[in-house]
Structures are given as C-alpha cells and as structure tokens.
Amino acid sequence: MTCIVTALERCWFLSPPWGKDIPPVEVNLLERVYLKNTRAFGYCCGVHWQYDRWIYAVACDNEILHATQHQIIGTGRLQATTVKKPAFVLGERVMFRSHDHATNQRLVWGIRLLNGTWFYVVELQSPVLAQTPDKVNRFSFVNEQDLVRVNV
C-alpha cells in the first residue's frame, strides 16, 4: 500500500497545475512595472502560480503588492541590481536535498526575491481529500541551497 501512495504522490507533485504547456508570464523578474490599481511604479520581485493564474509580487514604496496580469503593465526596463539570476526557472523539476518524505521531487511553482536572495515556491505536502478554501498552506518558500536540479 505504501508503494501505491508514494507513486500517487509522485504523480501529483510532478503534474503541473497549468497543464501541458506553461503559460507565459506577463512581465519579467526585476522588470519595472506600472500598477493600474495604485497608479504607481514598482518592479516585479516575484511570480507564483495560484488560483489558476500567475500572481506577481511587485516591490513598490517599501512594500510588496500582489497583482494579476490585468493589473500591471510591463515597461520593458529591468531594475539595475547586483543580485545574480535565479538558479531555477518556473516549472522546473527539482529535488529536496534532505527531506524525510518518500517523494522528494517537486516542481517550481514560483520565484521570489526576498532581501537579496532568490526563494522558490514548492509544494511541501500533498493535498488532503477535504480541500480547504486556501490551497496556499501546502506551499513554502525554499532557498537555493535546499534544492537540486533534476535532469530528465
């Protein structure tokens, strides 16, 4: 029975929620953007998949605002920074370096720059049969040192 559960979890963790093809993002990480709701400029410091769409994190006046693709306009200009590029990309298959769970492989559901360090949104636990309204509680930010690229 344990093998069946492990196989089911592995299929779950490696099945992208967006289907066969990953949808394109509206703006690039570190791109300067205009927020329509607040009529302010900021820069995209993260993006993650939630509620069947990309949600963008925008650094604006010392706070992080969240927006959908319909609430932002990209300018095409990148924010000057000394931060290196993210080690992993959206949708990439990764594995936890040390994790006590039988199924270590996951997909990168998001990327976020926090205090000059890239973090990756991964699903830590499989969903329960009785879904909660907020699906985000299964996910966590993980740093680059906790993940290894999986070659497929």
Tab-separated table of C-alpha atoms in Angstrom:
chain	number	residue	atom	x	y	z
A	1	MET	CA	0.000	0.000	0.000
A	2	THR	CA	2.892	2.339	0.762
A	3	CYS	CA	4.211	1.971	-2.804
A	4	ILE	CA	0.828	2.946	-4.248
A	5	VAL	CA	0.614	6.053	-2.061
A	6	THR	CA	4.195	7.014	-2.927
A	7	ALA	CA	3.515	6.577	-6.654
A	8	LEU	CA	0.334	8.633	-6.400
A	9	GLU	CA	2.137	11.425	-4.534
A	10	ARG	CA	4.981	11.412	-7.064
A	11	CYS	CA	2.481	11.814	-9.902
A	12	TRP	CA	0.745	14.609	-8.001
A	13	PHE	CA	3.923	16.555	-7.239
A	14	LEU	CA	5.210	16.288	-10.812
A	15	SER	CA	1.934	17.114	-12.587
A	16	PRO	CA	1.956	20.809	-13.467
A	17	PRO	CA	-1.232	22.625	-12.465
A	18	TRP	CA	-1.192	24.658	-15.670
A	19	GLY	CA	-1.472	21.612	-17.941
A	20	LYS	CA	0.878	20.528	-20.713
A	21	ASP	CA	2.352	23.937	-21.603
A	22	ILE	CA	3.364	26.516	-19.025
A	23	PRO	CA	1.528	29.809	-19.643
A	24	PRO	CA	3.783	32.759	-20.440
A	25	VAL	CA	4.380	35.368	-17.752
A	26	GLU	CA	3.270	38.928	-18.436
A	27	VAL	CA	6.447	40.600	-17.127
A	28	ASN	CA	9.983	39.501	-16.321
A	29	LEU	CA	11.529	39.290	-12.890
A	30	LEU	CA	13.096	42.640	-11.934
A	31	GLU	CA	11.170	44.431	-14.695
A	32	ARG	CA	9.819	47.880	-13.908
A	33	VAL	CA	6.008	47.737	-13.932
A	34	TYR	CA	3.074	50.085	-13.581
A	35	LEU	CA	0.319	49.064	-11.169
A	36	LYS	CA	-3.054	50.178	-12.511
A	37	ASN	CA	-4.887	49.975	-9.169
A	38	THR	CA	-2.474	52.156	-7.218
A	39	ARG	CA	-1.229	54.193	-10.194
A	40	ALA	CA	2.343	53.633	-9.068
A	41	PHE	CA	5.535	52.181	-10.467
A	42	GLY	CA	7.498	49.338	-8.916
A	43	TYR	CA	9.455	46.324	-10.048
A	44	CYS	CA	8.498	42.670	-10.290
A	45	CYS	CA	10.276	40.837	-7.481
A	46	GLY	CA	8.416	37.558	-7.845
A	47	VAL	CA	5.803	35.461	-9.576
A	48	HIS	CA	3.949	32.324	-8.486
A	49	TRP	CA	1.083	30.147	-9.683
A	50	GLN	CA	-2.073	30.499	-7.602
A	51	TYR	CA	-5.803	30.302	-8.336
A	52	ASP	CA	-5.072	29.023	-11.870
A	53	ARG	CA	-3.062	32.089	-12.923
A	54	TRP	CA	0.234	33.865	-12.361
A	55	ILE	CA	0.312	36.232	-9.388
A	56	TYR	CA	3.027	38.883	-9.500
A	57	ALA	CA	4.801	40.326	-6.462
A	58	VAL	CA	5.688	43.970	-7.028
A	59	ALA	CA	8.062	45.957	-4.812
A	60	CYS	CA	6.609	49.433	-4.534
A	61	ASP	CA	7.489	52.081	-1.925
A	62	ASN	CA	8.964	49.660	0.645
A	63	GLU	CA	6.093	47.182	0.459
A	64	ILE	CA	5.238	44.145	-1.636
A	65	LEU	CA	1.959	44.301	-3.547
A	66	HIS	CA	0.374	41.395	-5.402
A	67	ALA	CA	-1.274	41.725	-8.795
A	68	THR	CA	-2.623	39.681	-11.681
A	69	GLN	CA	-1.605	40.212	-15.308
A	70	HIS	CA	-4.600	42.506	-15.803
A	71	GLN	CA	-3.488	44.823	-13.011
A	72	ILE	CA	0.063	45.523	-14.236
A	73	ILE	CA	1.766	46.902	-17.316
A	74	GLY	CA	5.370	46.000	-18.054
A	75	THR	CA	7.712	48.753	-19.176
A	76	GLY	CA	10.404	46.516	-20.676
A	77	ARG	CA	13.055	48.124	-18.449
A	78	LEU	CA	14.899	45.974	-15.921
A	79	GLN	CA	15.793	47.158	-12.433
A	80	ALA	CA	19.554	47.586	-12.024
A	81	THR	CA	20.776	45.094	-9.436
A	82	THR	CA	23.832	43.159	-8.342
A	83	VAL	CA	21.735	40.075	-7.486
A	84	LYS	CA	22.614	37.001	-9.545
A	85	LYS	CA	19.971	35.361	-11.723
A	86	PRO	CA	17.703	32.730	-10.146
A	87	ALA	CA	19.184	29.222	-10.178
A	88	PHE	CA	15.863	27.594	-11.152
A	89	VAL	CA	13.043	28.568	-13.517
A	90	LEU	CA	9.278	28.310	-13.269
A	91	GLY	CA	8.039	24.776	-13.849
A	92	GLU	CA	11.473	23.222	-13.426
A	93	ARG	CA	11.728	19.832	-11.711
A	94	VAL	CA	13.780	19.980	-8.510
A	95	MET	CA	14.541	17.685	-5.595
A	96	PHE	CA	14.917	18.465	-1.899
A	97	ARG	CA	18.462	17.930	-0.650
A	98	SER	CA	17.249	16.491	2.628
A	99	HIS	CA	13.627	15.682	3.215
A	100	ASP	CA	12.153	12.858	5.229
A	101	HIS	CA	9.297	12.398	2.777
A	102	ALA	CA	9.401	9.464	0.361
A	103	THR	CA	8.792	11.650	-2.698
A	104	ASN	CA	11.455	14.355	-2.908
A	105	GLN	CA	10.901	15.642	-6.456
A	106	ARG	CA	8.782	18.762	-6.920
A	107	LEU	CA	8.031	21.492	-9.467
A	108	VAL	CA	8.951	25.147	-9.002
A	109	TRP	CA	5.596	26.966	-8.757
A	110	GLY	CA	7.097	30.411	-8.141
A	111	ILE	CA	10.191	32.551	-7.664
A	112	ARG	CA	10.588	35.464	-5.254
A	113	LEU	CA	13.434	37.828	-4.394
A	114	LEU	CA	13.479	38.417	-0.636
A	115	ASN	CA	16.220	40.532	0.964
A	116	GLY	CA	18.567	39.987	-1.974
A	117	THR	CA	18.119	36.193	-2.088
A	118	TRP	CA	16.038	34.133	-4.515
A	119	PHE	CA	13.475	31.788	-2.992
A	120	TYR	CA	11.395	29.200	-4.804
A	121	VAL	CA	7.779	28.240	-4.175
A	122	VAL	CA	7.395	24.464	-3.981
A	123	GLU	CA	4.612	22.225	-2.777
A	124	LEU	CA	5.688	20.697	0.526
A	125	GLN	CA	2.806	18.322	1.145
A	126	SER	CA	0.178	16.675	-0.967
A	127	PRO	CA	-3.387	17.919	-0.722
A	128	VAL	CA	-5.909	16.308	1.567
A	129	LEU	CA	-9.166	14.942	0.227
A	130	ALA	CA	-11.184	17.584	2.091
A	131	GLN	CA	-9.816	20.684	0.352
A	132	THR	CA	-9.534	23.866	2.335
A	133	PRO	CA	-10.561	27.122	0.619
A	134	ASP	CA	-6.973	28.355	0.858
A	135	LYS	CA	-4.688	25.987	-1.090
A	136	VAL	CA	-1.594	28.064	-0.305
A	137	ASN	CA	-0.919	26.320	3.015
A	138	ARG	CA	0.665	23.364	1.158
A	139	PHE	CA	3.389	25.597	-0.275
A	140	SER	CA	6.520	27.165	1.095
A	141	PHE	CA	9.448	29.340	0.090
A	142	VAL	CA	12.635	27.270	-0.175
A	143	ASN	CA	16.118	28.661	-0.792
A	144	GLU	CA	18.509	27.527	-3.499
A	145	GLN	CA	20.689	25.516	-1.092
A	146	ASP	CA	17.743	23.235	-0.224
A	147	LEU	CA	17.112	22.215	-3.845
A	148	VAL	CA	18.904	20.215	-6.529
A	149	ARG	CA	18.127	20.322	-10.258
A	150	VAL	CA	16.679	17.094	-11.655
A	151	ASN	CA	17.882	16.142	-15.118
A	152	VAL	CA	15.088	14.496	-17.089
